[in-house]
Amino acid sequence: MDELERLALAVQLPAFEGTTWDADAWRLLEEGLGGVCLFGSNTTGGPDQIAELCGQVRARAEHAVIAIDEEGGDVTRLHYHHGSPVPGNAVLGHLDDPDLTRRAAASIASELAAVGVNLNFAPVADVNTASANPVIGIRSFSSDAGVAARHVRAYIEGLQAFGVG
């Protein structure tokens, strides 16, 4: 593998189907793949299955980033079957209590750290300027930039308190 291929491999976090990796994926990880991104189809076995998979990844590549999109509310991977016990961003922004947002994110981060995930693709930092937006919608903290910024900061502080980026 040449230097350019090695560098390209190191910044990739591919997804995969199911709850286990195949031999080719393990080989790429051992060759320097940056890590993996987990989605709902990878987490259907619950926390024990997720922790086992993360442990297998770490055993082969301590450097690996294990990422997930665990926002709370409607966007959850850890609580795939039952829904998140943590309120989503729109609720947290509406309540406008940054300490509550920080605690909610810390709760998520403690669960992520416990199963071995070290990067959360949350929070959504978008300001919801179009209420009918089907992508952002309730994933935004607010249509007010100041409120959204306050809660994004609090959320990140909650994640980082448990070592989750």
N, CA and C of each residue as an Amber inpcrd file, in Angstrom:
protein
   495
   0.8530000  -1.1670000   0.0000000   0.0000000   0.0000000   0.0000000
   0.9060000   1.2410000   0.0000000   0.6360000   2.1660000  -0.9200000
   1.4580000   3.3670000  -0.9670000   0.9810000   4.3890000   0.0760000
   1.7500000   5.4430000   0.2400000   1.4800000   6.4520000   1.2740000
   0.1200000   7.1210000   1.0950000  -0.2410000   7.4400000  -0.1250000
  -1.5260000   8.0830000  -0.3780000  -2.6790000   7.1570000   0.0010000
  -2.5750000   5.8900000  -0.3470000  -3.6160000   4.9190000   0.0320000
  -3.7010000   4.7830000   1.5470000  -2.5610000   4.7520000   2.2110000
  -2.5380000   4.6400000   3.6750000  -3.2090000   5.8490000   4.3200000
  -2.9030000   7.0340000   3.8170000  -3.5000000   8.2600000   4.3560000
  -5.0060000   8.3040000   4.1040000  -5.4300000   7.8840000   2.9240000
  -6.8580000   7.8560000   2.5980000  -7.5970000   6.8690000   3.5030000
  -7.0120000   5.7300000   3.7340000  -7.6210000   4.7120000   4.5850000
  -7.7910000   5.2240000   6.0160000  -6.8230000   5.9740000   6.4950000
  -6.8150000   6.4280000   7.8880000  -7.9280000   7.4030000   8.2270000
  -8.5230000   8.0390000   7.2310000  -9.5640000   9.0340000   7.5190000
 -10.9700000   8.5310000   7.2010000 -11.1010000   7.2710000   6.9430000
 -12.4140000   6.7110000   6.6070000 -13.0460000   6.0210000   7.8120000
 -14.3510000   6.2250000   7.9450000 -15.1560000   5.5680000   8.9750000
 -16.3520000   4.9180000   8.2790000 -16.1520000   3.7860000   7.6190000
 -17.2440000   3.1940000   6.8520000 -18.3210000   2.5760000   7.7280000
 -19.4740000   2.4740000   7.1310000 -20.5870000   1.7400000   7.7370000
 -20.5390000   0.3070000   7.2050000 -21.3460000  -0.5530000   7.7890000
 -21.4230000  -1.9380000   7.3310000 -22.7930000  -2.4810000   7.6910000
 -23.1610000  -3.5580000   7.0800000 -24.4490000  -4.1950000   7.3480000
 -24.3340000  -5.1890000   8.4940000 -25.3480000  -5.2650000   9.3180000
 -25.4110000  -6.2870000  10.3530000 -24.6300000  -5.9470000  11.6040000
 -24.4000000  -6.9520000  12.4150000 -23.7810000  -6.7470000  13.7230000
 -22.3620000  -7.2960000  13.8230000 -21.8320000  -7.7900000  12.7130000
 -20.4550000  -8.2950000  12.7090000 -19.7460000  -7.8310000  11.4480000
 -18.4280000  -7.7550000  11.5370000 -17.5950000  -7.3930000  10.3820000
 -17.1360000  -8.6450000   9.6730000 -16.8590000  -8.4970000   8.3810000
 -16.3050000  -9.6240000   7.6310000 -14.7740000  -9.5450000   7.6290000
 -14.1400000 -10.5630000   7.1000000 -12.6790000 -10.6640000   7.1200000
 -12.0010000  -9.5020000   6.3960000 -12.5800000  -9.0450000   5.2890000
 -11.9840000  -7.9260000   4.5530000 -11.9920000  -6.6460000   5.3890000
 -13.0630000  -6.4170000   6.1210000 -13.1420000  -5.2210000   6.9720000
 -12.1030000  -5.2890000   8.0860000 -11.9400000  -6.4630000   8.6880000
 -10.9290000  -6.6110000   9.7400000  -9.5300000  -6.3640000   9.1840000
  -9.2840000  -6.8590000   7.9880000  -7.9840000  -6.6570000   7.3570000
  -7.7230000  -5.1680000   7.1350000  -8.7240000  -4.4440000   6.6380000
  -8.5690000  -3.0010000   6.4300000  -8.3090000  -2.2720000   7.7460000
  -8.9880000  -2.6890000   8.7900000  -8.7760000  -2.0700000  10.0960000
  -7.3300000  -2.2750000  10.5520000  -6.8370000  -3.4810000  10.3930000
  -5.4600000  -3.7830000  10.7780000  -4.4390000  -3.0490000   9.9040000
  -4.8450000  -2.6800000   8.6910000  -3.9590000  -1.9440000   7.7870000
  -4.0140000  -0.4310000   8.0050000  -4.9070000   0.0100000   8.9150000
  -4.9320000   1.4330000   9.2270000  -6.2390000   2.1590000   8.9760000
  -7.3100000   1.4400000   8.6720000  -8.6190000   2.0820000   8.5310000
  -8.8890000   2.9310000   9.7660000  -9.4130000   4.1350000   9.5770000
  -9.6160000   5.0680000  10.6830000 -10.5500000   4.5630000  11.7620000
 -11.5270000   3.7670000  11.3820000 -12.4760000   3.2540000  12.3570000
 -13.7560000   2.8260000  11.6750000 -14.8660000   3.0290000  12.3620000
 -16.1590000   2.5570000  11.8860000 -17.2520000   3.5070000  12.3630000
 -18.3200000   3.5800000  11.5950000 -19.5000000   4.3390000  11.9940000
 -20.6500000   3.3520000  12.1830000 -21.2170000   3.3530000  13.3600000
 -22.3100000   2.4310000  13.6700000 -23.6660000   3.0870000  13.3890000
 -24.5610000   2.3010000  12.8050000 -25.9310000   2.7200000  12.5430000
 -26.8840000   1.7580000  13.2440000 -28.1580000   2.0050000  13.1250000
 -29.1570000   1.1810000  13.8010000 -29.0360000  -0.2950000  13.4980000
 -28.7440000  -0.6380000  12.2420000 -28.6380000  -2.0570000  11.8760000
 -27.4530000  -2.7470000  12.5480000 -26.5070000  -1.9610000  13.0550000
 -25.3360000  -2.5270000  13.7400000 -25.5530000  -2.6820000  15.2350000
 -26.6210000  -2.0950000  15.7610000 -26.8000000  -2.0300000  17.2120000
 -28.0450000  -2.7620000  17.7010000 -28.6200000  -3.5990000  16.8650000
 -29.8870000  -4.2510000  17.2060000 -29.7670000  -5.2360000  18.3600000
 -28.5550000  -5.6760000  18.6730000 -28.3480000  -6.6150000  19.7760000
 -28.2470000  -5.9480000  21.1350000 -28.3380000  -4.6330000  21.1820000
 -28.3000000  -3.9210000  22.4570000 -26.8940000  -3.6320000  22.9470000
 -26.8010000  -3.0520000  24.1350000 -25.5130000  -2.5950000  24.6720000
 -24.4380000  -3.6720000  24.7650000 -24.7830000  -4.8780000  25.1490000
 -23.7660000  -5.9350000  25.2680000 -23.1640000  -6.2620000  23.9100000
 -24.0080000  -6.3560000  22.8910000 -23.5320000  -6.6430000  21.5380000
 -22.6660000  -5.5020000  21.0180000 -23.0780000  -4.2460000  21.2830000
 -22.3050000  -3.0830000  20.8470000 -20.9400000  -3.0790000  21.5390000
 -20.9330000  -3.3280000  22.8240000 -19.6760000  -3.3580000  23.5770000
 -18.7550000  -4.4610000  23.0630000 -19.3160000  -5.6070000  22.7230000
 -18.5030000  -6.7040000  22.1910000 -17.8750000  -6.3010000  20.8580000
 -18.6680000  -5.7130000  19.9780000 -18.1470000  -5.2740000  18.6890000
 -17.0630000  -4.2140000  18.8700000 -17.3190000  -3.2260000  19.7280000
 -16.3160000  -2.1800000  19.9750000 -15.0430000  -2.7740000  20.5690000
 -15.1880000  -3.7350000  21.4470000 -14.0250000  -4.4020000  22.0280000
 -13.2180000  -5.1350000  20.9740000 -13.9060000  -5.7750000  20.0200000
 -13.2060000  -6.4670000  18.9370000 -12.4420000  -5.4770000  18.0620000
 -13.0730000  -4.3320000  17.7900000 -12.4100000  -3.3040000  16.9920000
 -11.1600000  -2.8190000  17.7160000 -11.2870000  -2.5030000  18.9900000
 -10.1470000  -1.9960000  19.7710000  -9.0270000  -3.0280000  19.8950000
  -9.3910000  -4.3000000  19.9830000  -8.3740000  -5.3460000  20.0910000
  -7.5110000  -5.4160000  18.8310000  -8.1020000  -5.0810000  17.7020000
  -7.3520000  -5.1220000  16.4470000  -6.7070000  -3.7930000  16.1000000
  -7.2650000  -2.7080000  16.6420000  -6.7490000  -1.3760000  16.2930000
  -7.1010000  -0.3820000  17.3900000  -6.1740000  -0.2110000  18.3270000
  -6.4210000   0.7130000  19.4380000  -6.7180000   2.1240000  18.9580000
  -6.1690000   2.5050000  17.8020000  -6.3290000   3.8510000  17.2570000
  -7.7430000   4.1200000  16.7340000  -8.5350000   3.1050000  16.5260000
  -9.7890000   3.2340000  15.7910000 -10.7660000   4.1980000  16.4490000
 -11.3940000   4.9970000  15.6060000 -12.5000000   5.8410000  16.0240000
 -13.7620000   5.0100000  15.8250000 -14.5840000   4.9590000  16.8580000
 -15.8670000   4.2640000  16.7470000 -16.9330000   5.3330000  16.9220000
 -17.6310000   5.6110000  15.8240000 -18.5710000   6.7240000  15.7780000
 -20.0120000   6.2350000  15.7070000 -20.9020000   7.1170000  16.1280000
 -22.3360000   6.8280000  16.1220000 -23.0730000   8.1620000  16.1000000
 -24.3130000   8.1500000  15.7000000 -25.1550000   9.3440000  15.7500000
 -26.2000000   9.0920000  16.8300000 -25.9060000   9.5200000  18.0320000
 -26.7920000   9.3140000  19.1870000 -27.1640000  10.6850000  19.7300000
 -28.2690000  11.2380000  19.2130000 -28.6710000  12.5960000  19.5550000
 -29.6570000  12.6650000  20.7140000 -30.3390000  11.5750000  20.9980000
 -31.4790000  11.6380000  21.9050000 -32.7210000  11.9230000  21.0810000
 -33.8670000  11.9070000  21.7230000 -35.1070000  12.1440000  20.9860000
 -35.3170000  11.0810000  19.9220000 -35.6570000  11.5290000  18.7210000
 -35.9560000  10.6030000  17.6300000 -34.7320000   9.9380000  17.0150000
 -33.5420000  10.4420000  17.3130000 -32.3360000   9.9070000  16.6840000
 -31.5380000   9.1310000  17.7240000 -31.6880000   7.8100000  17.6710000
 -30.9960000   6.9490000  18.6270000 -30.5470000   5.6690000  17.9480000
 -29.3990000   5.2100000  18.3410000 -28.8910000   3.9180000  17.8860000
 -28.8000000   2.9670000  19.0810000 -28.4340000   3.5150000  20.2270000
 -28.3150000   2.6860000  21.4360000 -29.6580000   2.1270000  21.8790000
 -30.6930000   2.8890000  21.6750000 -32.0360000   2.4810000  22.1200000
 -32.9070000   2.2180000  20.8990000 -32.3320000   1.4950000  19.9770000
 -32.9160000   1.2220000  18.6700000 -34.3370000   0.6660000  18.7550000
 -34.5930000  -0.2380000  19.6680000 -35.8960000  -0.9120000  19.7420000
 -36.9480000  -0.1360000  20.5260000 -36.5290000   0.7120000  21.4530000
 -37.4970000   1.3250000  22.3580000 -37.5400000   2.8440000  22.3200000
 -36.6000000   3.4700000  21.6740000 -36.5430000   4.9280000  21.6450000
 -35.6870000   5.4620000  22.7840000 -35.1420000   6.6310000  22.5620000
 -34.2170000   7.2220000  23.5310000 -34.9250000   7.6920000  24.7940000
 -34.3080000   7.4700000  25.9530000 -34.8590000   8.0030000  27.1950000
 -34.4880000   9.4790000  27.4030000 -33.6750000  10.0270000  26.4900000
 -33.1940000  11.4040000  26.6000000 -33.9970000  12.2760000  25.6310000
 -34.4680000  13.4290000  26.0920000 -35.2300000  14.2940000  25.1830000
 -34.3700000  14.7760000  24.0230000 -35.0140000  15.0520000  22.9160000
 -34.3200000  15.5380000  21.7300000 -34.0070000  17.0220000  21.8190000
 -33.2810000  17.4980000  20.8170000 -32.8010000  18.8710000  20.8100000
 -33.9060000  19.9100000  20.8340000 -34.9840000  19.7080000  20.0750000
 -36.0550000  20.7060000  20.0490000 -36.6580000  20.8870000  21.4380000
 -36.8530000  19.8070000  22.1560000 -37.3950000  19.8940000  23.5240000
 -36.4100000  20.6160000  24.4310000 -35.1450000  20.2270000  24.3510000
 -34.1340000  20.8650000  25.2000000 -34.0040000  22.3520000  24.8820000
 -34.0270000  22.7080000  23.6230000 -33.9560000  24.1110000  23.2440000
 -35.1730000  24.8960000  23.6910000 -36.3340000  24.2810000  23.5920000
 -37.5750000  24.9430000  24.0340000 -37.5460000  25.2130000  25.5420000
 -37.0350000  24.2640000  26.2950000 -36.9270000  24.4540000  27.7510000
 -35.8610000  25.4910000  28.0880000 -34.8900000  25.6340000  27.2190000
 -33.8070000  26.6210000  27.3270000 -33.1130000  26.6020000  28.6870000
 -32.7260000  25.4020000  29.0910000 -31.9590000  25.2170000  30.3260000
 -30.6500000  24.5180000  29.9350000 -29.5910000  25.2920000  29.6580000
 -28.3410000  24.6760000  29.2050000 -27.7970000  23.6180000  30.1540000
 -28.0410000  23.7660000  31.4500000 -27.5700000  22.7440000  32.3800000
 -28.2940000  21.4220000  32.1370000 -29.5800000  21.4760000  31.8380000
 -30.3240000  20.2620000  31.5050000 -29.7710000  19.6360000  30.2250000
 -29.4700000  20.4630000  29.2360000 -28.8820000  19.9660000  27.9920000
 -27.5360000  19.3060000  28.2700000 -26.7200000  19.9300000  29.1000000
 -25.4100000  19.3670000  29.4620000 -25.5840000  18.0100000  30.1400000
 -26.5340000  17.9150000  31.0520000 -26.7770000  16.6410000  31.7580000
 -27.3170000  15.5730000  30.8000000 -28.1820000  15.9800000  29.8660000
 -28.7130000  15.0260000  28.8880000 -27.5800000  14.4710000  28.0330000
 -26.7040000  15.3510000  27.5630000 -25.5680000  14.9110000  26.7420000
 -24.6080000  14.0510000  27.5500000 -24.3980000  14.3960000  28.8090000
 -23.5210000  13.5920000  29.6660000 -24.1080000  12.1960000  29.8640000
 -25.4210000  12.1080000  29.9720000 -26.0670000  10.8030000  30.1030000
 -25.8200000   9.9530000  28.8530000 -25.9840000  10.5810000  27.6940000
 -25.7040000   9.8780000  26.4370000 -24.2360000   9.4710000  26.3800000
 -23.3510000  10.4030000  26.7010000 -21.9150000  10.1270000  26.6330000
 -21.5020000   9.0090000  27.5790000 -22.1040000   8.9410000  28.7480000
 -21.7350000   7.8670000  29.6760000 -22.1230000   6.5080000  29.0990000
 -23.2540000   6.4440000  28.4210000 -23.6550000   5.1960000  27.7710000
 -22.7260000   4.8570000  26.6060000 -22.3730000   5.8640000  25.8230000
 -21.4760000   5.6300000  24.6910000 -20.1120000   5.1410000  25.1690000
 -19.5630000   5.8210000  26.1640000 -18.2550000   5.4270000  26.6940000
 -18.3030000   4.0120000  27.2640000 -19.4000000   3.6610000  27.8960000
 -19.5200000   2.3310000  28.5030000 -19.4700000   1.2110000  27.4740000
 -19.9480000   1.4760000  26.2520000 -19.9120000   0.4280000  25.2230000
 -18.7040000   0.5540000  24.3000000 -17.9210000   1.6320000  24.4500000
 -16.6950000   1.7680000  23.6810000 -16.7470000   2.7430000  22.5220000
 -17.8210000   3.5050000  22.3990000 -17.9260000   4.5080000  21.3350000
 -17.2090000   5.7720000  21.7940000 -16.3740000   6.3540000  20.9050000
 -15.6190000   7.5380000  21.3100000 -15.8870000   8.7860000  20.4720000
 -16.8120000   8.7040000  19.5100000 -17.1900000   9.8770000  18.7250000
 -18.6870000   9.8590000  18.4720000 -19.3500000  10.9320000  18.8480000
 -20.7850000  11.0670000  18.6200000 -21.0090000  12.1360000  17.5590000
 -21.7420000  11.7980000  16.5010000 -22.0640000  12.7750000  15.4620000
 -23.2450000  13.6330000  15.9230000 -23.1330000  14.1760000  17.0790000
 -24.1610000  15.0290000  17.6670000 -23.4400000  16.0640000  18.5160000
 -24.0510000  17.1740000  18.7390000 -25.4190000  17.5550000  18.3960000
 -25.5040000  18.1730000  17.0050000 -26.7130000  18.2700000  16.5010000
 -26.9720000  19.0370000  15.2960000 -26.8410000  20.5060000  15.6930000
 -25.9580000  21.2140000  15.0190000 -25.7150000  22.6200000  15.3540000
 -26.4930000  23.5730000  14.4470000 -27.3140000  23.0440000  13.5680000
 -28.0800000  23.8760000  12.6500000 -29.1050000  24.7340000  13.3960000
 -29.3180000  25.9160000  12.8780000 -30.4100000  26.7790000  13.3310000
 -31.5760000  26.4590000  12.4160000 -32.7160000  26.1570000  12.9810000
 -33.8690000  25.7320000  12.1940000 -34.5780000  26.9400000  11.5810000
 -34.0910000  27.3780000  10.4320000 -34.6390000  28.5740000   9.7920000
 -35.8480000  28.2750000   8.9160000 -36.1270000  27.0190000   8.6580000
 -37.2830000  26.6290000   7.8470000 -38.0480000  25.5580000   8.6000000
 -39.1510000  25.9360000   9.2330000 -39.8710000  25.0120000  10.1160000
 -40.3520000  23.7550000   9.4020000 -40.5220000  23.7900000   8.0930000
 -40.9710000  22.6090000   7.3520000 -39.8040000  21.7420000   6.8750000
 -38.5790000  22.0720000   7.2600000 -37.4140000  21.3150000   6.8210000
 -37.5150000  19.8780000   7.3320000 -37.5930000  18.9060000   6.4160000
 -37.7660000  17.5210000   6.8590000 -36.4840000  16.8860000   7.3990000
 -35.3310000  17.5090000   7.1890000 -34.0650000  16.9350000   7.6310000
 -33.6850000  17.4700000   9.0060000 -33.7580000  18.7700000   9.2010000
 -33.3330000  19.3790000  10.4550000 -34.4750000  19.3450000  11.4690000
 -35.5460000  20.0650000  11.2100000 -36.7340000  20.0360000  12.0580000
 -36.4450000  19.9680000  13.5470000 -36.9420000  18.9220000  14.1820000
 -36.8190000  18.7780000  15.6410000 -35.4080000  18.3990000  16.0850000
 -34.5060000  18.1730000  15.1380000 -33.1220000  17.8700000  15.4920000
 -32.3500000  19.1330000  15.8670000 -32.9030000  20.3060000  15.5570000
 -32.2900000  21.5860000  15.9030000 -32.7580000  22.0040000  17.2930000
 -31.9000000  22.7210000  18.0040000 -32.2840000  23.2420000  19.3090000
 -33.2560000  24.4100000  19.1970000 -33.1570000  25.1730000  18.0860000
 -33.9910000  26.3760000  18.0090000 -33.8950000  27.0260000  16.6350000
 -34.8360000  27.9270000  16.3900000 -34.7580000  28.7930000  15.2160000
 -34.0170000  30.0810000  15.5600000 -33.6720000  30.2390000  16.8200000
 -32.9190000  31.4010000  17.3010000 -31.4470000  31.0000000  17.4330000
 -30.5730000  31.6990000  16.7180000 -29.1500000  31.3320000  16.7030000
 -28.5290000  31.3650000  18.0940000 -28.9150000  32.3190000  18.9300000
 -28.3510000  32.4070000  20.2750000 -28.7280000  31.2190000  21.1400000
 -29.9910000  30.8150000  21.0680000 -30.4540000  29.6510000  21.8350000
 -29.7470000  28.3970000  21.3250000 -29.7070000  28.2330000  20.0030000
 -29.0510000  27.0480000  19.4330000 -27.5900000  26.9820000  19.8590000
 -26.8800000  28.0860000  19.7780000 -25.4570000  28.1150000  20.1480000
 -25.2550000  27.7680000  21.6160000 -26.0870000  28.2960000  22.4880000
 -25.9970000  28.0100000  23.9300000 -26.1140000  26.5110000  24.2020000
 -27.0520000  25.8870000  23.5100000 -27.3040000  24.4600000  23.7490000
 -26.2870000  23.5580000  23.0560000 -25.7970000  23.9640000  21.9080000
 -24.7270000  23.2010000  21.2580000 -23.5180000  23.1650000  22.1820000
 -23.1710000  24.3120000  22.7300000 -22.0190000  24.3690000  23.6440000
 -22.2300000  23.4690000  24.8620000 -23.4030000  23.5590000  25.4700000
 -23.6970000  22.7460000  26.6570000 -23.6550000  21.2510000  26.3100000
 -24.1860000  20.9030000  25.1660000 -24.2120000  19.5050000  24.7370000
 -22.7850000  18.9710000  24.5710000 -21.9440000  19.7500000  23.8940000
 -20.5510000  19.3350000  23.6810000 -19.8260000  19.1890000  25.0170000
 -20.0660000  20.1060000  25.9400000 -19.4500000  19.9930000  27.2690000
 -19.8850000  18.7090000  27.9610000 -21.1660000  18.3430000  27.8190000
 -21.6480000  17.1010000  28.4130000 -20.9900000  15.8720000  27.8190000
 -20.8100000  15.8740000  26.4890000 -20.1270000  14.7570000  25.8390000
 -18.6880000  14.6540000  26.2910000 -17.9920000  15.7840000  26.2790000
 -16.5770000  15.7770000  26.5940000 -16.2990000  15.4080000  28.0440000
 -17.2490000  15.6160000  28.9140000 -17.0680000  15.2400000  30.3230000
 -16.8280000  13.7310000  30.4760000 -17.2560000  12.9510000  29.4740000
 -17.0670000  11.5020000  29.5060000 -16.0740000  11.0340000  28.4390000
 -15.3260000  11.9830000  27.8730000 -14.2990000  11.6340000  26.9080000
 -14.8110000  11.2780000  25.5320000 -16.0440000  11.6520000  25.2450000
 -16.6110000  11.3900000  23.9300000 -16.5200000  12.6610000  23.1000000
 -15.9740000  12.5300000  21.8980000 -15.8480000  13.6840000  21.0080000
 -17.0660000  13.8800000  20.1790000
